[in-house]
Amino acid sequence: MDESVRAELGRLRDSIDNIDAAVIHMLAERFKATQQVGHLKAAHKLPPADPAREARQIARLRELAENAKLDPAFAEKFLNFIVAEVIRHHETIARA
Ligand SMILES: O=C(O)C(=O)C[C@]1(C(=O)O)C=C[C@@H](O)C=C1
Protein backbone atom coordinates (compact mmCIF):
# COMPACT_ATOMS: atom_id res chain seq x y z
CA MET A 1 0.00 0.00 0.00
CA ASP A 2 1.20 3.50 -0.84
CA GLU A 3 2.70 5.21 2.24
CA SER A 4 0.43 8.28 1.98
CA VAL A 5 -2.65 6.04 1.69
CA ARG A 6 -1.50 4.02 4.72
CA ALA A 7 -1.01 7.24 6.70
CA GLU A 8 -4.44 8.61 5.78
CA LEU A 9 -6.16 5.28 6.54
CA GLY A 10 -4.40 5.19 9.91
CA ARG A 11 -5.48 8.76 10.71
CA LEU A 12 -9.11 8.02 9.78
CA ARG A 13 -9.08 4.78 11.78
CA ASP A 14 -7.75 6.61 14.84
CA SER A 15 -10.70 8.96 14.56
CA ILE A 16 -13.12 6.02 14.14
CA ASP A 17 -11.64 4.34 17.24
CA ASN A 18 -12.17 7.54 19.27
CA ILE A 19 -15.77 7.83 18.07
CA ASP A 20 -16.46 4.14 18.85
CA ALA A 21 -15.08 4.65 22.38
CA ALA A 22 -17.35 7.69 22.85
CA VAL A 23 -20.37 5.69 21.64
CA ILE A 24 -19.60 2.90 24.15
CA HIS A 25 -19.22 5.38 27.00
CA MET A 26 -22.43 7.18 26.06
CA LEU A 27 -24.32 3.89 25.83
CA ALA A 28 -22.99 2.86 29.24
CA GLU A 29 -24.31 6.13 30.73
CA ARG A 30 -27.66 5.65 28.97
CA PHE A 31 -28.00 2.12 30.39
CA LYS A 32 -27.13 3.39 33.89
CA ALA A 33 -30.08 5.82 33.60
CA THR A 34 -32.45 3.22 32.14
CA GLN A 35 -31.56 0.74 34.91
CA GLN A 36 -32.79 3.37 37.39
CA VAL A 37 -35.95 3.81 35.31
CA GLY A 38 -36.41 0.02 35.46
CA HIS A 39 -36.22 0.02 39.26
CA LEU A 40 -38.61 2.99 39.49
CA LYS A 41 -41.10 1.30 37.14
CA ALA A 42 -40.89 -2.02 39.03
CA ALA A 43 -41.36 -0.31 42.40
CA HIS A 44 -44.49 1.47 41.15
CA LYS A 45 -45.81 -1.46 39.09
CA LEU A 46 -45.52 0.47 35.83
CA PRO A 47 -45.25 -1.49 32.55
CA PRO A 48 -41.71 -1.97 31.14
CA ALA A 49 -42.58 -0.44 27.76
CA ASP A 50 -44.06 3.00 27.07
CA PRO A 51 -45.02 3.06 23.37
CA ALA A 52 -46.14 6.73 23.46
CA ARG A 53 -42.74 7.80 24.83
CA GLU A 54 -41.02 5.68 22.15
CA ALA A 55 -43.07 7.33 19.40
CA ARG A 56 -41.94 10.78 20.63
CA GLN A 57 -38.30 9.61 20.80
CA ILE A 58 -38.46 8.20 17.27
CA ALA A 59 -39.95 11.42 15.85
CA ARG A 60 -37.27 13.49 17.62
CA LEU A 61 -34.37 11.26 16.57
CA ARG A 62 -35.57 11.08 12.96
CA GLU A 63 -35.55 14.88 12.81
CA LEU A 64 -32.11 15.10 14.46
CA ALA A 65 -30.82 12.50 12.00
CA GLU A 66 -32.18 14.37 8.99
CA ASN A 67 -30.56 17.60 10.17
CA ALA A 68 -27.28 15.73 10.71
CA LYS A 69 -27.49 14.10 7.24
CA LEU A 70 -27.84 10.64 8.80
CA ASP A 71 -30.39 8.18 7.40
CA PRO A 72 -33.52 8.63 9.63
CA ALA A 73 -34.50 4.98 9.05
CA PHE A 74 -31.12 3.94 10.46
CA ALA A 75 -31.59 6.25 13.47
CA GLU A 76 -35.00 4.69 14.13
CA LYS A 77 -33.64 1.13 13.82
CA PHE A 78 -30.77 1.98 16.17
CA LEU A 79 -33.13 3.42 18.80
CA ASN A 80 -35.47 0.42 18.51
CA PHE A 81 -32.49 -1.93 18.96
CA ILE A 82 -31.42 -0.16 22.16
CA VAL A 83 -34.96 0.19 23.54
CA ALA A 84 -35.63 -3.54 22.99
CA GLU A 85 -32.60 -4.31 25.18
CA VAL A 86 -33.77 -1.78 27.81
CA ILE A 87 -37.22 -3.41 27.91
CA ARG A 88 -35.56 -6.80 28.47
CA HIS A 89 -33.62 -5.28 31.38
CA HIS A 90 -36.84 -3.73 32.80
CA GLU A 91 -38.58 -7.13 32.59
CA THR A 92 -35.70 -8.81 34.42
CA ILE A 93 -35.82 -6.18 37.17
CA ALA A 94 -39.62 -6.54 37.49
CA ARG A 95 -39.31 -10.35 37.86
CA ALA A 96 -36.61 -10.13 40.55
O1 LIG B 1 -38.62 6.24 29.38
C1 LIG B 1 -38.98 5.11 29.74
O2 LIG B 1 -40.11 4.90 30.20
C2 LIG B 1 -38.07 3.98 29.62
O3 LIG B 1 -38.34 2.90 30.11
C3 LIG B 1 -36.82 4.17 28.81
C4 LIG B 1 -37.02 3.76 27.35
C5 LIG B 1 -35.68 4.14 26.63
O4 LIG B 1 -34.78 3.29 26.61
O5 LIG B 1 -35.58 5.28 26.18
C6 LIG B 1 -37.25 2.28 27.29
C7 LIG B 1 -38.50 1.72 27.22
C8 LIG B 1 -39.71 2.52 27.01
O6 LIG B 1 -40.61 1.88 26.16
C9 LIG B 1 -39.40 3.91 26.61
C10 LIG B 1 -38.16 4.48 26.73
PDB file of N, CA, C and O in Angstrom, residues 7-79:
ATOM      1  N   ALA A   7      -0.977   6.191   5.666  1.00  0.00           N
ATOM      2  CA  ALA A   7      -1.009   7.240   6.698  1.00  0.00           C
ATOM      3  C   ALA A   7      -2.428   7.798   6.840  1.00  0.00           C
ATOM      4  O   ALA A   7      -2.927   7.992   7.955  1.00  0.00           O
ATOM      5  N   GLU A   8      -3.092   8.044   5.700  1.00  0.00           N
ATOM      6  CA  GLU A   8      -4.441   8.614   5.784  1.00  0.00           C
ATOM      7  C   GLU A   8      -5.429   7.610   6.380  1.00  0.00           C
ATOM      8  O   GLU A   8      -6.282   7.955   7.207  1.00  0.00           O
ATOM      9  N   LEU A   9      -5.296   6.330   5.976  1.00  0.00           N
ATOM     10  CA  LEU A   9      -6.159   5.278   6.537  1.00  0.00           C
ATOM     11  C   LEU A   9      -5.948   5.189   8.050  1.00  0.00           C
ATOM     12  O   LEU A   9      -6.911   5.089   8.830  1.00  0.00           O
ATOM     13  N   GLY A  10      -4.705   5.260   8.470  1.00  0.00           N
ATOM     14  CA  GLY A  10      -4.395   5.194   9.907  1.00  0.00           C
ATOM     15  C   GLY A  10      -5.013   6.359  10.654  1.00  0.00           C
ATOM     16  O   GLY A  10      -5.595   6.189  11.733  1.00  0.00           O
ATOM     17  N   ARG A  11      -4.923   7.559  10.070  1.00  0.00           N
ATOM     18  CA  ARG A  11      -5.484   8.762  10.709  1.00  0.00           C
ATOM     19  C   ARG A  11      -7.006   8.626  10.832  1.00  0.00           C
ATOM     20  O   ARG A  11      -7.589   8.895  11.884  1.00  0.00           O
ATOM     21  N   LEU A  12      -7.646   8.182   9.756  1.00  0.00           N
ATOM     22  CA  LEU A  12      -9.112   8.020   9.781  1.00  0.00           C
ATOM     23  C   LEU A  12      -9.522   6.942  10.781  1.00  0.00           C
ATOM     24  O   LEU A  12     -10.515   7.090  11.502  1.00  0.00           O
ATOM     25  N   ARG A  13      -8.737   5.860  10.839  1.00  0.00           N
ATOM     26  CA  ARG A  13      -9.084   4.780  11.783  1.00  0.00           C
ATOM     27  C   ARG A  13      -8.895   5.217  13.233  1.00  0.00           C
ATOM     28  O   ARG A  13      -9.655   4.789  14.099  1.00  0.00           O
ATOM     29  N   ASP A  14      -7.913   6.072  13.479  1.00  0.00           N
ATOM     30  CA  ASP A  14      -7.747   6.607  14.842  1.00  0.00           C
ATOM     31  C   ASP A  14      -9.001   7.382  15.242  1.00  0.00           C
ATOM     32  O   ASP A  14      -9.492   7.280  16.371  1.00  0.00           O
ATOM     33  N   SER A  15      -9.507   8.169  14.287  1.00  0.00           N
ATOM     34  CA  SER A  15     -10.704   8.959  14.555  1.00  0.00           C
ATOM     35  C   SER A  15     -11.902   8.033  14.797  1.00  0.00           C
ATOM     36  O   SER A  15     -12.689   8.238  15.731  1.00  0.00           O
ATOM     37  N   ILE A  16     -12.033   6.998  13.971  1.00  0.00           N
ATOM     38  CA  ILE A  16     -13.125   6.020  14.144  1.00  0.00           C
ATOM     39  C   ILE A  16     -13.020   5.362  15.517  1.00  0.00           C
ATOM     40  O   ILE A  16     -14.037   5.194  16.219  1.00  0.00           O
ATOM     41  N   ASP A  17     -11.813   4.998  15.929  1.00  0.00           N
ATOM     42  CA  ASP A  17     -11.638   4.344  17.237  1.00  0.00           C
ATOM     43  C   ASP A  17     -12.060   5.281  18.372  1.00  0.00           C
ATOM     44  O   ASP A  17     -12.696   4.844  19.348  1.00  0.00           O
ATOM     45  N   ASN A  18     -11.746   6.579  18.243  1.00  0.00           N
ATOM     46  CA  ASN A  18     -12.171   7.544  19.274  1.00  0.00           C
ATOM     47  C   ASN A  18     -13.687   7.659  19.314  1.00  0.00           C
ATOM     48  O   ASN A  18     -14.290   7.713  20.389  1.00  0.00           O
ATOM     49  N   ILE A  19     -14.303   7.700  18.138  1.00  0.00           N
ATOM     50  CA  ILE A  19     -15.769   7.825  18.072  1.00  0.00           C
ATOM     51  C   ILE A  19     -16.422   6.570  18.664  1.00  0.00           C
ATOM     52  O   ILE A  19     -17.379   6.656  19.444  1.00  0.00           O
ATOM     53  N   ASP A  20     -15.890   5.386  18.312  1.00  0.00           N
ATOM     54  CA  ASP A  20     -16.457   4.139  18.855  1.00  0.00           C
ATOM     55  C   ASP A  20     -16.359   4.125  20.383  1.00  0.00           C
ATOM     56  O   ASP A  20     -17.291   3.691  21.066  1.00  0.00           O
ATOM     57  N   ALA A  21     -15.243   4.609  20.907  1.00  0.00           N
ATOM     58  CA  ALA A  21     -15.081   4.653  22.375  1.00  0.00           C
ATOM     59  C   ALA A  21     -16.123   5.591  22.977  1.00  0.00           C
ATOM     60  O   ALA A  21     -16.736   5.275  24.007  1.00  0.00           O
ATOM     61  N   ALA A  22     -16.348   6.732  22.343  1.00  0.00           N
ATOM     62  CA  ALA A  22     -17.347   7.691  22.852  1.00  0.00           C
ATOM     63  C   ALA A  22     -18.735   7.059  22.819  1.00  0.00           C
ATOM     64  O   ALA A  22     -19.517   7.212  23.769  1.00  0.00           O
ATOM     65  N   VAL A  23     -19.052   6.341  21.752  1.00  0.00           N
ATOM     66  CA  VAL A  23     -20.368   5.692  21.644  1.00  0.00           C
ATOM     67  C   VAL A  23     -20.553   4.693  22.790  1.00  0.00           C
ATOM     68  O   VAL A  23     -21.608   4.657  23.439  1.00  0.00           O
ATOM     69  N   ILE A  24     -19.512   3.889  23.055  1.00  0.00           N
ATOM     70  CA  ILE A  24     -19.598   2.900  24.149  1.00  0.00           C
ATOM     71  C   ILE A  24     -19.810   3.598  25.494  1.00  0.00           C
ATOM     72  O   ILE A  24     -20.662   3.188  26.292  1.00  0.00           O
ATOM     73  N   HIS A  25     -19.062   4.672  25.722  1.00  0.00           N
ATOM     74  CA  HIS A  25     -19.216   5.377  27.004  1.00  0.00           C
ATOM     75  C   HIS A  25     -20.595   6.014  27.116  1.00  0.00           C
ATOM     76  O   HIS A  25     -21.215   5.986  28.186  1.00  0.00           O
ATOM     77  N   MET A  26     -21.091   6.566  26.030  1.00  0.00           N
ATOM     78  CA  MET A  26     -22.433   7.183  26.064  1.00  0.00           C
ATOM     79  C   MET A  26     -23.508   6.132  26.279  1.00  0.00           C
ATOM     80  O   MET A  26     -24.464   6.342  27.031  1.00  0.00           O
ATOM     81  N   LEU A  27     -23.337   4.970  25.626  1.00  0.00           N
ATOM     82  CA  LEU A  27     -24.321   3.892  25.827  1.00  0.00           C
ATOM     83  C   LEU A  27     -24.292   3.409  27.274  1.00  0.00           C
ATOM     84  O   LEU A  27     -25.343   3.125  27.861  1.00  0.00           O
ATOM     85  N   ALA A  28     -23.092   3.307  27.846  1.00  0.00           N
ATOM     86  CA  ALA A  28     -22.988   2.858  29.245  1.00  0.00           C
ATOM     87  C   ALA A  28     -23.734   3.834  30.158  1.00  0.00           C
ATOM     88  O   ALA A  28     -24.468   3.410  31.068  1.00  0.00           O
ATOM     89  N   GLU A  29     -23.587   5.133  29.913  1.00  0.00           N
ATOM     90  CA  GLU A  29     -24.306   6.130  30.730  1.00  0.00           C
ATOM     91  C   GLU A  29     -25.810   6.017  30.519  1.00  0.00           C
ATOM     92  O   GLU A  29     -26.593   6.124  31.462  1.00  0.00           O
ATOM     93  N   ARG A  30     -26.225   5.792  29.264  1.00  0.00           N
ATOM     94  CA  ARG A  30     -27.661   5.650  28.973  1.00  0.00           C
ATOM     95  C   ARG A  30     -28.225   4.443  29.732  1.00  0.00           C
ATOM     96  O   ARG A  30     -29.285   4.513  30.340  1.00  0.00           O
ATOM     97  N   PHE A  31     -27.495   3.316  29.703  1.00  0.00           N
ATOM     98  CA  PHE A  31     -28.003   2.121  30.390  1.00  0.00           C
ATOM     99  C   PHE A  31     -28.012   2.308  31.912  1.00  0.00           C
ATOM    100  O   PHE A  31     -28.876   1.741  32.585  1.00  0.00           O
ATOM    101  N   LYS A  32     -27.075   3.114  32.437  1.00  0.00           N
ATOM    102  CA  LYS A  32     -27.134   3.394  33.888  1.00  0.00           C
ATOM    103  C   LYS A  32     -28.443   4.113  34.216  1.00  0.00           C
ATOM    104  O   LYS A  32     -29.084   3.824  35.226  1.00  0.00           O
ATOM    105  N   ALA A  33     -28.827   5.064  33.359  1.00  0.00           N
ATOM    106  CA  ALA A  33     -30.076   5.818  33.596  1.00  0.00           C
ATOM    107  C   ALA A  33     -31.288   4.897  33.410  1.00  0.00           C
ATOM    108  O   ALA A  33     -32.228   4.928  34.219  1.00  0.00           O
ATOM    109  N   THR A  34     -31.272   4.071  32.379  1.00  0.00           N
ATOM    110  CA  THR A  34     -32.453   3.221  32.137  1.00  0.00           C
ATOM    111  C   THR A  34     -32.587   2.144  33.222  1.00  0.00           C
ATOM    112  O   THR A  34     -33.701   1.734  33.536  1.00  0.00           O
ATOM    113  N   GLN A  35     -31.459   1.698  33.799  1.00  0.00           N
ATOM    114  CA  GLN A  35     -31.559   0.742  34.911  1.00  0.00           C
ATOM    115  C   GLN A  35     -32.333   1.382  36.072  1.00  0.00           C
ATOM    116  O   GLN A  35     -33.170   0.742  36.712  1.00  0.00           O
ATOM    117  N   GLN A  36     -32.064   2.666  36.314  1.00  0.00           N
ATOM    118  CA  GLN A  36     -32.789   3.368  37.393  1.00  0.00           C
ATOM    119  C   GLN A  36     -34.263   3.502  37.047  1.00  0.00           C
ATOM    120  O   GLN A  36     -35.135   3.358  37.910  1.00  0.00           O
ATOM    121  N   VAL A  37     -34.547   3.758  35.755  1.00  0.00           N
ATOM    122  CA  VAL A  37     -35.952   3.814  35.314  1.00  0.00           C
ATOM    123  C   VAL A  37     -36.607   2.449  35.559  1.00  0.00           C
ATOM    124  O   VAL A  37     -37.747   2.372  36.029  1.00  0.00           O
ATOM    125  N   GLY A  38     -35.883   1.380  35.273  1.00  0.00           N
ATOM    126  CA  GLY A  38     -36.411   0.024  35.463  1.00  0.00           C
ATOM    127  C   GLY A  38     -36.791  -0.233  36.914  1.00  0.00           C
ATOM    128  O   GLY A  38     -37.852  -0.802  37.195  1.00  0.00           O
ATOM    129  N   HIS A  39     -35.933   0.208  37.838  1.00  0.00           N
ATOM    130  CA  HIS A  39     -36.221   0.021  39.264  1.00  0.00           C
ATOM    131  C   HIS A  39     -37.424   0.857  39.693  1.00  0.00           C
ATOM    132  O   HIS A  39     -38.273   0.396  40.463  1.00  0.00           O
ATOM    133  N   LEU A  40     -37.487   2.100  39.170  1.00  0.00           N
ATOM    134  CA  LEU A  40     -38.613   2.988  39.489  1.00  0.00           C
ATOM    135  C   LEU A  40     -39.923   2.382  38.982  1.00  0.00           C
ATOM    136  O   LEU A  40     -40.938   2.339  39.698  1.00  0.00           O
ATOM    137  N   LYS A  41     -39.892   1.900  37.730  1.00  0.00           N
ATOM    138  CA  LYS A  41     -41.102   1.301  37.144  1.00  0.00           C
ATOM    139  C   LYS A  41     -41.525   0.060  37.933  1.00  0.00           C
ATOM    140  O   LYS A  41     -42.716  -0.133  38.215  1.00  0.00           O
ATOM    141  N   ALA A  42     -40.563  -0.791  38.295  1.00  0.00           N
ATOM    142  CA  ALA A  42     -40.893  -2.018  39.029  1.00  0.00           C
ATOM    143  C   ALA A  42     -41.484  -1.669  40.396  1.00  0.00           C
ATOM    144  O   ALA A  42     -42.487  -2.265  40.817  1.00  0.00           O
ATOM    145  N   ALA A  43     -40.894  -0.682  41.061  1.00  0.00           N
ATOM    146  CA  ALA A  43     -41.361  -0.310  42.396  1.00  0.00           C
ATOM    147  C   ALA A  43     -42.785   0.227  42.363  1.00  0.00           C
ATOM    148  O   ALA A  43     -43.533   0.078  43.325  1.00  0.00           O
ATOM    149  N   HIS A  44     -43.155   0.854  41.251  1.00  0.00           N
ATOM    150  CA  HIS A  44     -44.492   1.469  41.148  1.00  0.00           C
ATOM    151  C   HIS A  44     -45.421   0.685  40.223  1.00  0.00           C
ATOM    152  O   HIS A  44     -46.459   1.202  39.802  1.00  0.00           O
ATOM    153  N   LYS A  45     -45.003  -0.548  39.909  1.00  0.00           N
ATOM    154  CA  LYS A  45     -45.815  -1.464  39.093  1.00  0.00           C
ATOM    155  C   LYS A  45     -46.211  -0.846  37.741  1.00  0.00           C
ATOM    156  O   LYS A  45     -47.342  -1.026  37.266  1.00  0.00           O
ATOM    157  N   LEU A  46     -45.286  -0.111  37.159  1.00  0.00           N
ATOM    158  CA  LEU A  46     -45.523   0.470  35.828  1.00  0.00           C
ATOM    159  C   LEU A  46     -45.040  -0.520  34.759  1.00  0.00           C
ATOM    160  O   LEU A  46     -44.079  -1.270  34.993  1.00  0.00           O
ATOM    161  N   PRO A  47     -45.670  -0.542  33.587  1.00  0.00           N
ATOM    162  CA  PRO A  47     -45.249  -1.494  32.546  1.00  0.00           C
ATOM    163  C   PRO A  47     -43.844  -1.166  32.021  1.00  0.00           C
ATOM    164  O   PRO A  47     -43.467   0.012  31.971  1.00  0.00           O
ATOM    165  N   PRO A  48     -43.076  -2.194  31.637  1.00  0.00           N
ATOM    166  CA  PRO A  48     -41.709  -1.969  31.138  1.00  0.00           C
ATOM    167  C   PRO A  48     -41.679  -1.046  29.915  1.00  0.00           C
ATOM    168  O   PRO A  48     -40.816  -0.180  29.813  1.00  0.00           O
ATOM    169  N   ALA A  49     -42.602  -1.228  28.998  1.00  0.00           N
ATOM    170  CA  ALA A  49     -42.576  -0.438  27.757  1.00  0.00           C
ATOM    171  C   ALA A  49     -43.559   0.726  27.829  1.00  0.00           C
ATOM    172  O   ALA A  49     -44.618   0.633  28.460  1.00  0.00           O
ATOM    173  N   ASP A  50     -43.190   1.822  27.166  1.00  0.00           N
ATOM    174  CA  ASP A  50     -44.061   2.996  27.072  1.00  0.00           C
ATOM    175  C   ASP A  50     -44.092   3.410  25.590  1.00  0.00           C
ATOM    176  O   ASP A  50     -43.285   4.240  25.146  1.00  0.00           O
ATOM    177  N   PRO A  51     -45.006   2.823  24.813  1.00  0.00           N
ATOM    178  CA  PRO A  51     -45.018   3.063  23.367  1.00  0.00           C
ATOM    179  C   PRO A  51     -45.202   4.541  22.989  1.00  0.00           C
ATOM    180  O   PRO A  51     -44.643   4.985  21.981  1.00  0.00           O
ATOM    181  N   ALA A  52     -45.947   5.303  23.791  1.00  0.00           N
ATOM    182  CA  ALA A  52     -46.140   6.733  23.464  1.00  0.00           C
ATOM    183  C   ALA A  52     -44.818   7.494  23.591  1.00  0.00           C
ATOM    184  O   ALA A  52     -44.478   8.336  22.752  1.00  0.00           O
ATOM    185  N   ARG A  53     -44.067   7.179  24.641  1.00  0.00           N
ATOM    186  CA  ARG A  53     -42.735   7.801  24.825  1.00  0.00           C
ATOM    187  C   ARG A  53     -41.822   7.405  23.656  1.00  0.00           C
ATOM    188  O   ARG A  53     -41.109   8.238  23.101  1.00  0.00           O
ATOM    189  N   GLU A  54     -41.862   6.133  23.264  1.00  0.00           N
ATOM    190  CA  GLU A  54     -41.020   5.676  22.146  1.00  0.00           C
ATOM    191  C   GLU A  54     -41.375   6.410  20.855  1.00  0.00           C
ATOM    192  O   GLU A  54     -40.483   6.778  20.081  1.00  0.00           O
ATOM    193  N   ALA A  55     -42.660   6.639  20.630  1.00  0.00           N
ATOM    194  CA  ALA A  55     -43.072   7.333  19.400  1.00  0.00           C
ATOM    195  C   ALA A  55     -42.496   8.760  19.385  1.00  0.00           C
ATOM    196  O   ALA A  55     -42.021   9.237  18.349  1.00  0.00           O
ATOM    197  N   ARG A  56     -42.502   9.421  20.561  1.00  0.00           N
ATOM    198  CA  ARG A  56     -41.935  10.777  20.630  1.00  0.00           C
ATOM    199  C   ARG A  56     -40.416  10.742  20.401  1.00  0.00           C
ATOM    200  O   ARG A  56     -39.862  11.603  19.712  1.00  0.00           O
ATOM    201  N   GLN A  57     -39.754   9.727  20.988  1.00  0.00           N
ATOM    202  CA  GLN A  57     -38.297   9.612  20.804  1.00  0.00           C
ATOM    203  C   GLN A  57     -37.951   9.377  19.330  1.00  0.00           C
ATOM    204  O   GLN A  57     -36.999   9.961  18.805  1.00  0.00           O
ATOM    205  N   ILE A  58     -38.737   8.511  18.675  1.00  0.00           N
ATOM    206  CA  ILE A  58     -38.458   8.205  17.267  1.00  0.00           C
ATOM    207  C   ILE A  58     -38.632   9.462  16.409  1.00  0.00           C
ATOM    208  O   ILE A  58     -37.773   9.774  15.573  1.00  0.00           O
ATOM    209  N   ALA A  59     -39.712  10.202  16.642  1.00  0.00           N
ATOM    210  CA  ALA A  59     -39.947  11.422  15.849  1.00  0.00           C
ATOM    211  C   ALA A  59     -38.790  12.411  16.048  1.00  0.00           C
ATOM    212  O   ALA A  59     -38.282  13.002  15.090  1.00  0.00           O
ATOM    213  N   ARG A  60     -38.361  12.551  17.321  1.00  0.00           N
ATOM    214  CA  ARG A  60     -37.268  13.487  17.624  1.00  0.00           C
ATOM    215  C   ARG A  60     -35.955  13.041  16.975  1.00  0.00           C
ATOM    216  O   ARG A  60     -35.250  13.840  16.353  1.00  0.00           O
ATOM    217  N   LEU A  61     -35.645  11.747  17.119  1.00  0.00           N
ATOM    218  CA  LEU A  61     -34.369  11.261  16.574  1.00  0.00           C
ATOM    219  C   LEU A  61     -34.351  11.288  15.046  1.00  0.00           C
ATOM    220  O   LEU A  61     -33.315  11.550  14.437  1.00  0.00           O
ATOM    221  N   ARG A  62     -35.512  11.027  14.436  1.00  0.00           N
ATOM    222  CA  ARG A  62     -35.566  11.079  12.964  1.00  0.00           C
ATOM    223  C   ARG A  62     -35.263  12.501  12.485  1.00  0.00           C
ATOM    224  O   ARG A  62     -34.539  12.691  11.508  1.00  0.00           O
ATOM    225  N   GLU A  63     -35.799  13.494  13.206  1.00  0.00           N
ATOM    226  CA  GLU A  63     -35.552  14.880  12.805  1.00  0.00           C
ATOM    227  C   GLU A  63     -34.080  15.257  13.035  1.00  0.00           C
ATOM    228  O   GLU A  63     -33.446  15.882  12.182  1.00  0.00           O
ATOM    229  N   LEU A  64     -33.536  14.842  14.200  1.00  0.00           N
ATOM    230  CA  LEU A  64     -32.110  15.101  14.464  1.00  0.00           C
ATOM    231  C   LEU A  64     -31.244  14.459  13.383  1.00  0.00           C
ATOM    232  O   LEU A  64     -30.281  15.064  12.907  1.00  0.00           O
ATOM    233  N   ALA A  65     -31.596  13.224  13.005  1.00  0.00           N
ATOM    234  CA  ALA A  65     -30.816  12.503  11.997  1.00  0.00           C
ATOM    235  C   ALA A  65     -30.862  13.244  10.659  1.00  0.00           C
ATOM    236  O   ALA A  65     -29.822  13.439  10.010  1.00  0.00           O
ATOM    237  N   GLU A  66     -32.068  13.653  10.270  1.00  0.00           N
ATOM    238  CA  GLU A  66     -32.184  14.375   8.992  1.00  0.00           C
ATOM    239  C   GLU A  66     -31.305  15.612   8.985  1.00  0.00           C
ATOM    240  O   GLU A  66     -30.578  15.863   8.022  1.00  0.00           O
ATOM    241  N   ASN A  67     -31.364  16.379  10.085  1.00  0.00           N
ATOM    242  CA  ASN A  67     -30.559  17.604  10.165  1.00  0.00           C
ATOM    243  C   ASN A  67     -29.068  17.299  10.134  1.00  0.00           C
ATOM    244  O   ASN A  67     -28.274  18.107   9.660  1.00  0.00           O
ATOM    245  N   ALA A  68     -28.697  16.120  10.660  1.00  0.00           N
ATOM    246  CA  ALA A  68     -27.280  15.733  10.708  1.00  0.00           C
ATOM    247  C   ALA A  68     -26.853  14.964   9.456  1.00  0.00           C
ATOM    248  O   ALA A  68     -25.732  14.455   9.390  1.00  0.00           O
ATOM    249  N   LYS A  69     -27.755  14.844   8.484  1.00  0.00           N
ATOM    250  CA  LYS A  69     -27.490  14.096   7.240  1.00  0.00           C
ATOM    251  C   LYS A  69     -27.183  12.613   7.503  1.00  0.00           C
ATOM    252  O   LYS A  69     -26.340  11.991   6.873  1.00  0.00           O
ATOM    253  N   LEU A  70     -27.911  12.079   8.496  1.00  0.00           N
ATOM    254  CA  LEU A  70     -27.836  10.642   8.801  1.00  0.00           C
ATOM    255  C   LEU A  70     -29.175  10.039   8.368  1.00  0.00           C
ATOM    256  O   LEU A  70     -30.208  10.708   8.480  1.00  0.00           O
ATOM    257  N   ASP A  71     -29.157   8.829   7.857  1.00  0.00           N
ATOM    258  CA  ASP A  71     -30.386   8.180   7.398  1.00  0.00           C
ATOM    259  C   ASP A  71     -31.375   8.044   8.581  1.00  0.00           C
ATOM    260  O   ASP A  71     -31.074   7.345   9.561  1.00  0.00           O
ATOM    261  N   PRO A  72     -32.560   8.699   8.520  1.00  0.00           N
ATOM    262  CA  PRO A  72     -33.523   8.625   9.626  1.00  0.00           C
ATOM    263  C   PRO A  72     -33.998   7.194   9.891  1.00  0.00           C
ATOM    264  O   PRO A  72     -34.265   6.846  11.051  1.00  0.00           O
ATOM    265  N   ALA A  73     -34.082   6.377   8.856  1.00  0.00           N
ATOM    266  CA  ALA A  73     -34.498   4.980   9.054  1.00  0.00           C
ATOM    267  C   ALA A  73     -33.457   4.247   9.896  1.00  0.00           C
ATOM    268  O   ALA A  73     -33.803   3.417  10.753  1.00  0.00           O
ATOM    269  N   PHE A  74     -32.183   4.564   9.658  1.00  0.00           N
ATOM    270  CA  PHE A  74     -31.119   3.940  10.459  1.00  0.00           C
ATOM    271  C   PHE A  74     -31.220   4.405  11.911  1.00  0.00           C
ATOM    272  O   PHE A  74     -31.095   3.592  12.845  1.00  0.00           O
ATOM    273  N   ALA A  75     -31.465   5.706  12.102  1.00  0.00           N
ATOM    274  CA  ALA A  75     -31.586   6.247  13.469  1.00  0.00           C
ATOM    275  C   ALA A  75     -32.733   5.552  14.206  1.00  0.00           C
ATOM    276  O   ALA A  75     -32.610   5.199  15.382  1.00  0.00           O
ATOM    277  N   GLU A  76     -33.839   5.355  13.508  1.00  0.00           N
ATOM    278  CA  GLU A  76     -35.003   4.694  14.129  1.00  0.00           C
ATOM    279  C   GLU A  76     -34.669   3.238  14.486  1.00  0.00           C
ATOM    280  O   GLU A  76     -34.983   2.772  15.586  1.00  0.00           O
ATOM    281  N   LYS A  77     -34.017   2.532  13.550  1.00  0.00           N
ATOM    282  CA  LYS A  77     -33.644   1.128  13.820  1.00  0.00           C
ATOM    283  C   LYS A  77     -32.697   1.039  15.016  1.00  0.00           C
ATOM    284  O   LYS A  77     -32.811   0.157  15.863  1.00  0.00           O
ATOM    285  N   PHE A  78     -31.751   1.971  15.086  1.00  0.00           N
ATOM    286  CA  PHE A  78     -30.766   1.984  16.167  1.00  0.00           C
ATOM    287  C   PHE A  78     -31.469   2.208  17.509  1.00  0.00           C
ATOM    288  O   PHE A  78     -31.200   1.494  18.488  1.00  0.00           O
ATOM    289  N   LEU A  79     -32.402   3.170  17.548  1.00  0.00           N
ATOM    290  CA  LEU A  79     -33.134   3.417  18.798  1.00  0.00           C
ATOM    291  C   LEU A  79     -33.949   2.182  19.185  1.00  0.00           C
ATOM    292  O   LEU A  79     -33.940   1.753  20.345  1.00  0.00           O
TER     293      LEU A  79
END
